[in-house]
Coordinates of C-alpha atoms and ligand atoms in Angstrom, one line a residue:
X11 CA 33.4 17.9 -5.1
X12 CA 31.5 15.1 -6.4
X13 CA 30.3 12.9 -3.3
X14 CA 28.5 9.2 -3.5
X15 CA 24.6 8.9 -2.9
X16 CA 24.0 5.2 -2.1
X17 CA 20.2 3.3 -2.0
X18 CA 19.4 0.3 -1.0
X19 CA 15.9 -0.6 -2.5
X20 CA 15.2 0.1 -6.4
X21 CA 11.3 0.6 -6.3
X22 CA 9.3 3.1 -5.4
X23 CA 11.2 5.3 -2.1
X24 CA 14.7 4.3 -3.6
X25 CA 14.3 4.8 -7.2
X26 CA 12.0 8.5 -6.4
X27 CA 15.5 9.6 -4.5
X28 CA 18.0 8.5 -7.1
X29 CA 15.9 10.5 -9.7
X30 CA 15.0 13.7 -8.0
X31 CA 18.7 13.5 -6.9
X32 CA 20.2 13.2 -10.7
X33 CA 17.6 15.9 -11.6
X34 CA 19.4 17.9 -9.0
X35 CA 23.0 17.6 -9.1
X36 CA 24.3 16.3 -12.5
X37 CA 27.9 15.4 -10.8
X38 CA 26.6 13.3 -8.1
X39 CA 27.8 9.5 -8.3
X40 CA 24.4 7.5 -7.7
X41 CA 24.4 4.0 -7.4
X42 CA 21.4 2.1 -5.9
X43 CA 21.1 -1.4 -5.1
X44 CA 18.3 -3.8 -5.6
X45 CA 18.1 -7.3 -4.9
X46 CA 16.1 -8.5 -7.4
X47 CA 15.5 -8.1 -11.6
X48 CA 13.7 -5.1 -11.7
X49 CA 13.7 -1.6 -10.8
X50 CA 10.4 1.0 -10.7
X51 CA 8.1 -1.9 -10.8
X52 CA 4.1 -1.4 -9.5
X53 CA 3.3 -4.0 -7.1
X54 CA -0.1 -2.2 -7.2
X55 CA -0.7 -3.5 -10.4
X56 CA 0.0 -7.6 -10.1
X57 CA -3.7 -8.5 -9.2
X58 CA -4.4 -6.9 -12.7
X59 CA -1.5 -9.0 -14.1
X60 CA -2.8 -12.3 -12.4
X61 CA -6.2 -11.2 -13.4
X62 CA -5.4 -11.1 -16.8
X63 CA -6.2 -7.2 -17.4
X64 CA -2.7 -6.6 -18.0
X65 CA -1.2 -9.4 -20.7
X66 CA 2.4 -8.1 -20.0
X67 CA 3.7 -8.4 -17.1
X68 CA 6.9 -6.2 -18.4
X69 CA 3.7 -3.3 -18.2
X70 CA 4.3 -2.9 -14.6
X71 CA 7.6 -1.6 -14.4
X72 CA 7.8 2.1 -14.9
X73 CA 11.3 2.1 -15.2
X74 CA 13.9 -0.4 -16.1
X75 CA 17.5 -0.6 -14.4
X76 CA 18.8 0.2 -18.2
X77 CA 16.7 3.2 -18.4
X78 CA 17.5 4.2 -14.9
X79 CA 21.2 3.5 -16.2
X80 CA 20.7 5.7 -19.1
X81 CA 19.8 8.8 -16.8
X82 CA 23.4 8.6 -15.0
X83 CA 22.3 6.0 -12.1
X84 CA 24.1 3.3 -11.4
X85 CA 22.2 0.4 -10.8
X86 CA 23.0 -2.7 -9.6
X87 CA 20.4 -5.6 -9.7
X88 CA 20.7 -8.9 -8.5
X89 CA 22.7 -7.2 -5.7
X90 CA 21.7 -7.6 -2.4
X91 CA 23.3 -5.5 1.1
X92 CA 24.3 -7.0 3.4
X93 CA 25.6 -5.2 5.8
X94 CA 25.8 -1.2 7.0
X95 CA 29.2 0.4 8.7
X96 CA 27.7 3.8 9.7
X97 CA 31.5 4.6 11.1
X98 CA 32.9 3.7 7.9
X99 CA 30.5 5.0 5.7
X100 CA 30.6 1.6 3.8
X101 CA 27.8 -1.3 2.8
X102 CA 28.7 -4.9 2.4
X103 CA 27.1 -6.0 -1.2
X104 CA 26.2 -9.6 -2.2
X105 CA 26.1 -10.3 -5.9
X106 CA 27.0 -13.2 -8.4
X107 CA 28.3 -15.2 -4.4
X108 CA 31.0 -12.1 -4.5
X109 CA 30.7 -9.8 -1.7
X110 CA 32.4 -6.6 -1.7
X111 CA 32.4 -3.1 -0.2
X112 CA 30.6 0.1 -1.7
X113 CA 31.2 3.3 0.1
X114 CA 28.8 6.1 0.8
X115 CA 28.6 9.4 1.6
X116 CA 25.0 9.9 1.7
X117 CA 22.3 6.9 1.9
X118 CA 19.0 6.6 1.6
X119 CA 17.3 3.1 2.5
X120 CA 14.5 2.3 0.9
X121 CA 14.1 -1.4 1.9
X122 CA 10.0 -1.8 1.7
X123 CA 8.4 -4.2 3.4
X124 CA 8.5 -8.1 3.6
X125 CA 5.3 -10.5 4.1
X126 CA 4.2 -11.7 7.3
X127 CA 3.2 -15.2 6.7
X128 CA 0.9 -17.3 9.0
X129 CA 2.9 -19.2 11.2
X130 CA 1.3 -22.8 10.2
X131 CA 3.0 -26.1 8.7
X132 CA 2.7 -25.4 5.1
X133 CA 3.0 -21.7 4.7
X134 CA 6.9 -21.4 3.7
X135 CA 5.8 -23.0 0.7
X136 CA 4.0 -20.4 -0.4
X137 CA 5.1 -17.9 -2.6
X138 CA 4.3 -14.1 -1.5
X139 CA 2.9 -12.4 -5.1
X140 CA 4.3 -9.2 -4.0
X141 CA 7.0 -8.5 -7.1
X142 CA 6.5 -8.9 -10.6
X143 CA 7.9 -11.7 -11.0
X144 CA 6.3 -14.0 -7.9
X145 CA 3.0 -12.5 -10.0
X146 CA 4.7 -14.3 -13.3
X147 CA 5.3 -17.7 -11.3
X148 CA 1.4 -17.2 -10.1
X149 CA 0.4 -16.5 -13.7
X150 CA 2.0 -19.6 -15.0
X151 CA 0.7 -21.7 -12.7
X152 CA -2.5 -20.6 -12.7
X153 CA -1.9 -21.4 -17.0
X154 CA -1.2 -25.0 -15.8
X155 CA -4.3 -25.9 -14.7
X156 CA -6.3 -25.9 -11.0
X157 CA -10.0 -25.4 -10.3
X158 CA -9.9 -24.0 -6.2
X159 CA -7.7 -21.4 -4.7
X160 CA -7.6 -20.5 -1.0
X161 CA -7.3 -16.8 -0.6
X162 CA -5.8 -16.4 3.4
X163 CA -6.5 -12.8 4.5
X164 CA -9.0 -10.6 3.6
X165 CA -7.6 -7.0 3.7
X166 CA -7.3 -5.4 0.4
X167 CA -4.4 -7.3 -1.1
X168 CA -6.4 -10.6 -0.3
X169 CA -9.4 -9.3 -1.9
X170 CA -8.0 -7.8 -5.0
X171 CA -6.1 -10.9 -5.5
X172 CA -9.4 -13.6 -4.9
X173 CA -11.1 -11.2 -7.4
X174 CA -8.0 -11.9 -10.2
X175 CA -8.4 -15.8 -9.1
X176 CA -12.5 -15.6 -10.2
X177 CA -12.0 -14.0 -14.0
X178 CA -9.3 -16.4 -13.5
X179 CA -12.5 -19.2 -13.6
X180 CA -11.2 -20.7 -10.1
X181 CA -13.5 -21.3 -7.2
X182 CA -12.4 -19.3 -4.4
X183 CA -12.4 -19.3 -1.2
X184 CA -11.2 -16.4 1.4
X185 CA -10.1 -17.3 5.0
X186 CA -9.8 -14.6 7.6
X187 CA -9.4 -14.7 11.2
X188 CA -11.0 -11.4 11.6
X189 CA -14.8 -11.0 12.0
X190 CA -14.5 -8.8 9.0
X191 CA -13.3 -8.1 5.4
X192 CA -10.8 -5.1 5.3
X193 CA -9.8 -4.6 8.6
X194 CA -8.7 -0.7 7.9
X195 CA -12.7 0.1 7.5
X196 CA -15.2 0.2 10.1
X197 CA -17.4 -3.2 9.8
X198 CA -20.4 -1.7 8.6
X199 CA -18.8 -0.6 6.0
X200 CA -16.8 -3.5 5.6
X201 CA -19.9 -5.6 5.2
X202 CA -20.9 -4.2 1.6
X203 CA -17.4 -5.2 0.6
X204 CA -18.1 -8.4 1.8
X205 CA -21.8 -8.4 -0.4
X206 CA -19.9 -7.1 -3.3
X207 CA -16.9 -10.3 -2.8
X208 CA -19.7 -12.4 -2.5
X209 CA -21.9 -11.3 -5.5
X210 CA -18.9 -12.1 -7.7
X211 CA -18.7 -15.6 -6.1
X212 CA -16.1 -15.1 -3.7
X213 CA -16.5 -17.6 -0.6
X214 CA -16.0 -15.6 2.5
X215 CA -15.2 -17.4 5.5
X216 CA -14.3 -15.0 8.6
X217 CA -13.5 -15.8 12.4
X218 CA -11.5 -18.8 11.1
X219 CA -7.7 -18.9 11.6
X220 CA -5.5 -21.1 9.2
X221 CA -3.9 -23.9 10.8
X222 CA -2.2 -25.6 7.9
X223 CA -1.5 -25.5 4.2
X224 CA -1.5 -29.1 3.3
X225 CA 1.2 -29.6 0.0
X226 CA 1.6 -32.4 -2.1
X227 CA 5.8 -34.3 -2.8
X228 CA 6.4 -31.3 -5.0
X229 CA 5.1 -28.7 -2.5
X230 CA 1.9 -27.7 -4.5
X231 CA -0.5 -26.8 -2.3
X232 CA -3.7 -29.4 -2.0
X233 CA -5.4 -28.2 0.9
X234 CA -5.9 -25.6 3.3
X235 CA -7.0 -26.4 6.9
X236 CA -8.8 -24.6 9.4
X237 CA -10.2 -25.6 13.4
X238 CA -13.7 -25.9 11.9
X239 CA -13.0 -26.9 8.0
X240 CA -10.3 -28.3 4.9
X241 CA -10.6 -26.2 1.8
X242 CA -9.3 -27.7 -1.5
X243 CA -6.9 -25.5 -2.9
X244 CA -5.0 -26.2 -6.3
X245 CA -3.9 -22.3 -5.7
X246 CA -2.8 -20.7 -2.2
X247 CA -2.2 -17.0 -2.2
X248 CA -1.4 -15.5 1.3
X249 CA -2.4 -11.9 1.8
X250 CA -1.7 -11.4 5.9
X251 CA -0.2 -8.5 5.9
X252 CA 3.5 -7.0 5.6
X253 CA 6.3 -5.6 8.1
X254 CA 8.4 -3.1 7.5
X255 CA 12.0 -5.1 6.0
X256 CA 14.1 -3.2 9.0
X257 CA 16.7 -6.2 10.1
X258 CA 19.5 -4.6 8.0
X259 CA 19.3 -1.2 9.1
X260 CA 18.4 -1.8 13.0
X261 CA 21.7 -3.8 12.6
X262 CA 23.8 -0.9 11.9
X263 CA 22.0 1.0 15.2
X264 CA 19.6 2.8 13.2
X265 CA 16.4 3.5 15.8
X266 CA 13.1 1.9 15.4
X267 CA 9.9 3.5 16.4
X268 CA 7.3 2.7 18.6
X269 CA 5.2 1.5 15.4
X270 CA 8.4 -1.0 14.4
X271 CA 9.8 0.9 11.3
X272 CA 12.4 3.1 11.1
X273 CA 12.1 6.7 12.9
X274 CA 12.8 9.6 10.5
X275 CA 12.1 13.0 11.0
X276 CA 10.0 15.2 8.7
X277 CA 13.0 15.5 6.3
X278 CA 13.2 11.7 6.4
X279 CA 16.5 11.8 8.1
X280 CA 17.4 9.2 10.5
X281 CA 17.7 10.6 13.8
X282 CA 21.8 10.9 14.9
X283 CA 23.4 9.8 11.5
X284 CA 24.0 12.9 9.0
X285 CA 23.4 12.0 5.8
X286 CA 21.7 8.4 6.2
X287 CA 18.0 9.1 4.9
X288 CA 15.2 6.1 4.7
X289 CA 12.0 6.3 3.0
X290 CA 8.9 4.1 1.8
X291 CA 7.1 1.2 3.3
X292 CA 10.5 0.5 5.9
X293 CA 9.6 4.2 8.1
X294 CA 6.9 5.2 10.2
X295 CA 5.2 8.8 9.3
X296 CA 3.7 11.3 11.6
X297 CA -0.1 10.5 11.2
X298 CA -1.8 14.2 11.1
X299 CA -5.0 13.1 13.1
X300 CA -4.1 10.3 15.6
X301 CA -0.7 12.7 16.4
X302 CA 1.4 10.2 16.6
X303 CA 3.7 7.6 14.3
X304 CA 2.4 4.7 12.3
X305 CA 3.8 2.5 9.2
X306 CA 1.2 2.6 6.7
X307 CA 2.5 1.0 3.7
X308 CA 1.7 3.3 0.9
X309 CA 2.9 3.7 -2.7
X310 CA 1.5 7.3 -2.5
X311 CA 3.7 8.0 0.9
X312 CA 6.8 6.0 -0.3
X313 CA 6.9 7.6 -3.9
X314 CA 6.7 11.3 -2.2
X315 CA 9.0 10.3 0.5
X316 CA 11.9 9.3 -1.8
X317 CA 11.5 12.3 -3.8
X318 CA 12.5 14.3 0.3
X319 CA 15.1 12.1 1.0
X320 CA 16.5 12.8 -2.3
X321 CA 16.1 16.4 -2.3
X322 CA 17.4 16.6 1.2
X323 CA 20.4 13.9 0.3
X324 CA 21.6 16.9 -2.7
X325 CA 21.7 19.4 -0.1
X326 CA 17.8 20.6 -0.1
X327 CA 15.3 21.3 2.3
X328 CA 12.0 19.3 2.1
X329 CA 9.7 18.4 4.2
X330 CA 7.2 15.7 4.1
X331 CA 4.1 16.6 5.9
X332 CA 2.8 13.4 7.5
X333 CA 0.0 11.1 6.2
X334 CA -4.1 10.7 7.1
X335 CA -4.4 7.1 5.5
X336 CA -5.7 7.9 2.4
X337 CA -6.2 4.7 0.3
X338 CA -8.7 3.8 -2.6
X339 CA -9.1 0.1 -4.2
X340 CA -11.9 -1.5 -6.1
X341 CA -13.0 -4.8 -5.0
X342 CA -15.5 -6.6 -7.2
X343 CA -18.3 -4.5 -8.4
X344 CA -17.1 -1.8 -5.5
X345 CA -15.3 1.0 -5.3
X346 CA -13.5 1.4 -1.9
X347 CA -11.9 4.3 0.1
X348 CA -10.9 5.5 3.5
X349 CA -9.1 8.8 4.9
X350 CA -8.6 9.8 8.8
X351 CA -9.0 7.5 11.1
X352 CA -12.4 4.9 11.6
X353 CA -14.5 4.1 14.5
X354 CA -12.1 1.4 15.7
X355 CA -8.9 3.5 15.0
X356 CA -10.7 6.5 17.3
X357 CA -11.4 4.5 19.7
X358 CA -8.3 2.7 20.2
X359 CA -6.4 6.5 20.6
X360 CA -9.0 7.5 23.0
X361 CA -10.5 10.1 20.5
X362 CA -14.0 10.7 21.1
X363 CA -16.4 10.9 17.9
X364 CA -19.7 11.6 16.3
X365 CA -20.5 9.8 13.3
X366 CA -22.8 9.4 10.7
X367 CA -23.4 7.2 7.4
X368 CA -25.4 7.9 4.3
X369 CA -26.8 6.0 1.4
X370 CA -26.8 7.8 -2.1
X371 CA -26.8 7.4 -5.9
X372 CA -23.6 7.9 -7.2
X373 CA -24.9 10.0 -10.5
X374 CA -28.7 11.6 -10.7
X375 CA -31.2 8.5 -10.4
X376 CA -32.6 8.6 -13.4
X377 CA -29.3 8.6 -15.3
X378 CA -27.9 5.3 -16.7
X379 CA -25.3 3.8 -14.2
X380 CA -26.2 5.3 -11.3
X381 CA -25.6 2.9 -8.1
X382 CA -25.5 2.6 -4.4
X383 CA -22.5 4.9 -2.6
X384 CA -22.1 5.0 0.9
X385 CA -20.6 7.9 2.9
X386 CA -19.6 7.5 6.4
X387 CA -18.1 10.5 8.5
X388 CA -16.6 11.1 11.5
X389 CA -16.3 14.3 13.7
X390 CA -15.3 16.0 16.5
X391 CA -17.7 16.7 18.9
X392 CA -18.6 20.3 19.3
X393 CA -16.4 22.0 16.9
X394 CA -17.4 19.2 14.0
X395 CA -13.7 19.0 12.6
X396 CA -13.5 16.2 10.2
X397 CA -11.7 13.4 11.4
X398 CA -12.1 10.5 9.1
X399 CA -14.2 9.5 6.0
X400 CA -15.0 6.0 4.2
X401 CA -16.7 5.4 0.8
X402 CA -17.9 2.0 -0.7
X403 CA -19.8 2.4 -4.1
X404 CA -19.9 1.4 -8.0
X405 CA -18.2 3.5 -10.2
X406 CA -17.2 7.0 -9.3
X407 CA -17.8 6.7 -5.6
X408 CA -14.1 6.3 -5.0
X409 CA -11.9 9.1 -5.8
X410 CA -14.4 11.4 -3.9
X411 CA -12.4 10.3 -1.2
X412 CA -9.7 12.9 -2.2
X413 CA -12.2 15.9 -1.3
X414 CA -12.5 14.3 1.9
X415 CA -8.9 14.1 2.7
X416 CA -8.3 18.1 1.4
X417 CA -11.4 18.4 4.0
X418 CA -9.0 16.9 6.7
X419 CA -6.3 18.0 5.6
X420 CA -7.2 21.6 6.2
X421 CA -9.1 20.8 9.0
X422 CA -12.7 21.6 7.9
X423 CA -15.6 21.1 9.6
X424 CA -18.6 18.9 8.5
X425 CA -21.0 21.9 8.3
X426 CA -18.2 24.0 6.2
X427 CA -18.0 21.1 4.3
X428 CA -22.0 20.5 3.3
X429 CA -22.0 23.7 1.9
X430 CA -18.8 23.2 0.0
X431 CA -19.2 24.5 -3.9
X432 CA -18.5 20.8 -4.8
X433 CA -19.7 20.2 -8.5
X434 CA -23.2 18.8 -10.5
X435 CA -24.5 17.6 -13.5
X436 CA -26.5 14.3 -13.8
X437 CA -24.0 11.7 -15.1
X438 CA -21.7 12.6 -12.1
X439 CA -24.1 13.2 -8.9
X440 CA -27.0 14.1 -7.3
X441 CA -27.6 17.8 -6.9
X442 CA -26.9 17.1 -3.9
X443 CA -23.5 15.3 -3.8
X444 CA -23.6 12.4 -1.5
X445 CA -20.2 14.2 0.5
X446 CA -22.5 16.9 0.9
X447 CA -25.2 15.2 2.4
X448 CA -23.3 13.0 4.9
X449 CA -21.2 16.1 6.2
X450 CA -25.0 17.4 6.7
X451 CA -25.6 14.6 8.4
X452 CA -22.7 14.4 10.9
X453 CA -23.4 18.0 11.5
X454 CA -26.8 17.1 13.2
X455 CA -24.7 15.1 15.1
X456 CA -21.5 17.4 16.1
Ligands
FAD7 C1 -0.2 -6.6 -4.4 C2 0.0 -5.2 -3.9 C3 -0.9 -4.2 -4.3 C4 -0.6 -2.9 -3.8 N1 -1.5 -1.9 -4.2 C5 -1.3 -0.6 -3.8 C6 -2.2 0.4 -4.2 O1 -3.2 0.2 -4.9 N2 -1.9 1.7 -3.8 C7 -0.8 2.0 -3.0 O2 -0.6 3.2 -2.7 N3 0.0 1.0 -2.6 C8 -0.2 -0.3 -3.0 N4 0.7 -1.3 -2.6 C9 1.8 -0.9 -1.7 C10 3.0 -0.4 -2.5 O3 3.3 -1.3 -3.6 C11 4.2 -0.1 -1.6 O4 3.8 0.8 -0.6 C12 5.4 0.5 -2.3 O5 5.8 -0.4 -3.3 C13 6.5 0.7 -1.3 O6 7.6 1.1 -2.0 P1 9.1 1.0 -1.3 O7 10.1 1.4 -2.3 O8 9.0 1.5 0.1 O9 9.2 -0.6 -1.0 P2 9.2 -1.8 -2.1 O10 8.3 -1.6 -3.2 O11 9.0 -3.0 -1.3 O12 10.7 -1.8 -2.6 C14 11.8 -2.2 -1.7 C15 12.8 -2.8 -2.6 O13 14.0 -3.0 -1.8 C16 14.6 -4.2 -2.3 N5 15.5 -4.6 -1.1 C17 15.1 -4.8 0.1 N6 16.2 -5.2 0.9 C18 17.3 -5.1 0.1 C19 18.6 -5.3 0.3 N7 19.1 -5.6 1.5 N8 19.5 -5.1 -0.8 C20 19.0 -4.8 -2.0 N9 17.7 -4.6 -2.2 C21 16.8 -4.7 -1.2 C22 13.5 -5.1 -2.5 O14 13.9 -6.2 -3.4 C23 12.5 -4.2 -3.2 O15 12.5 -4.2 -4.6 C24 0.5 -2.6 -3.0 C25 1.4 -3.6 -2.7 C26 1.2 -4.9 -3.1 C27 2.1 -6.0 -2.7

């Protein structure tokens, strides 16, 4: 019998489910709804956009609705729910000013996550560049003219996005409340990031909380003002973080967790309602090492957590196996990466830890383009399991990050790991590779 697979959300969670979910059942009626243009688009890739990297901003989406519509999905764009009867099995849509019903059988929501702005006079007037096309309305006006931007927040959106306003020729400044750059590392690592913003010509300003964006009659921004300063600011781009977009399903009844996204189990099935699944950057997922559930907003976790709900929506059985917080960006002349859990996060949990951080080359010293990498590690005291891992460095230091998170994953130990057959030649590492060389280094210590 062919049934109805409803999403809500048409990026990355909604759009994985729809297709693994065609793949899977050819008769299935699939019809996802997205609120805005596009469909499949990276948000991961607008700094590159604003930056100029990437001249098309129609480069970004992976998919369009037509494409998606020429696989057998129904999409619907420029159509936003409403509204979820669980009873009924029936969504309230919004498009064109019509609102109708859609029945489901099976849903997946896939709803993302929606900006937290800084609650200060000034701020509602400031576009979010989190879709493609806020990144086109950036672009443009960055076309028109401006010589100062205000970056406010300094995690990694903040940063990649000051970086896109430099090449852009602006002078920038970046505001954080924060004694630190990018909150999810540990502050001494943190600090290179900083030295690397800086070096490009990034004004960092930290401990200082915005307390207004000044506008002019049109509501460009002029100013922005702080307790101890006023930074001029042709350009305001607000990077303070995101919450999980939950209002329309925690209206129906769905359950929230403790971390304020949706609770899903390991087949991302919410708890009590067969056949409603919810995916992406709107659930919280079981973090392997802190035990416990957290909303990290992820491409990587929403992308794989799509394709369960799908496959689970078509009458499959997968199972998504948690996250460690693996994440990888390159800010300025650095490469950037974290897995596990830092210092900060240990602590906070109550998890007691050795650590250790080493300086390195990233290829053999004597070969061109070698550079600083650092590696810090933590442990578990006495049996030395890894616990977390974070890597600033030029070129090549980042992606080691993904031998660390195997190394977690699997729970190795730091002195299994120094003696892991990792590779060498000169152009790529030391003999020595610097992963190798910290783990020996938080062995000492274990
Ligand atoms: C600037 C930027 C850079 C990033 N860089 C990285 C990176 O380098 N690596 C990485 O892993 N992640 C990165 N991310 C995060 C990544 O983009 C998100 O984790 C991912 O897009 C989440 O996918 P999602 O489908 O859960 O949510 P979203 O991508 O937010 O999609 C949700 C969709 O649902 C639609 N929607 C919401 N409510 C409704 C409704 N009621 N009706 C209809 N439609 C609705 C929204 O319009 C939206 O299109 C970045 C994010 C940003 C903003």
């Amino acid at each position: 019998m062919t049934t109805r697979l409803a999403i809500i959300g048409g990026d990355a969670g909604g759009m994985s489910a729809a297709s693994i979910a065609r793949r899977r059942d050819e008769d299935l009626e699939i019809v996802a709804f997205e609120r805005g243009e596009h469909t499949s688009y990276s948000a991961c890739g607008i700094p590159y956009y604003v930056a100029g990297l990437v001249e098309d901003a129609g480069r970004l989406i992976a998919r369009s609705p037509q494409q998606h519509r020429d696989r057998g999905i129904d999409v619907r764009t420029c159509c936003e729910v409403l509204g979820i009867d669980l009873d009924a099995r029936m969504l309230t849509v919004r498009a064109d000013d019509r609102e109708s019903s859609e029945p489901f059988d099976q849903l997946v929501i896939a709803t993302g996550a929606e900006p937290v702005l800084p609650n200060v006079p000034g701020a509602e007037a400031i576009e979010p560049a989190r879709t493609v096309d806020a990144g086109e309305r950036l672009r443009a006006a960055l076309d028109r003219g401006g010589r100062c931007a205000v970056v406010v927040g300094a995690g990694y959106i903040g940063l990649e996005m000051a970086e896109a306003l430099v090449s852009q020729g602006l002078n920038v400044t970046m505001i954080e409340a924060a004694p630190q750059v990018m909150g999810t590392l540990d502050a001494d690592m943190a600090a290179h990031v900083q030295e690397a913003a800086e070096g490009t010509g990034i004004r960092v300003v930290l401990n200082e909380g915005v307390e207004e964006i000044v506008t002019d009659a049109s509501g460009a921004p002029t100013e922005v003002r702080t307790a101890s300063g006023t930074y001029p600011a042709d350009h305001v781009v607000i990077g303070t973080g995101a919450r999980p977009a939950v209002k329309l399903a925690a209206d129906a009844g769905l359950a929230l967790g403790d971390s304020g996204a949706l609770a899903v189990d390991d087949h991302q099935r919410c708890p009590g309602h067969d056949g409603v699944f919810a995916a992406g950057d709107c659930v919280e997922s079981h973090h392997r090492v802190l035990d416990k559930a957290v909303n990290i907003q992820l491409g990587t976790h929403a992308n794989k957590q799509g394709r369960i709900a799908g496959t689970n929506a078509t009458g499959g059985d997968a199972r998504f196996p948690g996250v460690i917080g693996t994440a990888v960006s390159k800010i300025c002349r650095y490469e950037v990466a974290r897995t596990g859990i830092g210092e900060r996060e240990a602590q906070r949990a109550g998890i007691e830890v050795v650590c250790a951080t080493i300086e390195d080359r990233t290829r053999a010293g004597y070969y061109p383009g070698a550079g600083p990498i650092w590696v810090k590690l933590l442990a578990e005291p006495g049996t030395g399991r890894l616990l977390g891992g974070q890597i600033v460095g030029v070129e090549g230091a980042a992606k080691r990050i993904d031998v660390l998170a195997t190394a977690i994953w699997t729970g190795l130990a730091v002195d299994e790991l120094a003696l892991l057959d990792l590779s060498y030649a000169p152009p790529f590492s030391g003999v020595y590779d610097p992963l190798l060389i910290a783990a020996r280094a938080t062995a000492k210590l274990a």
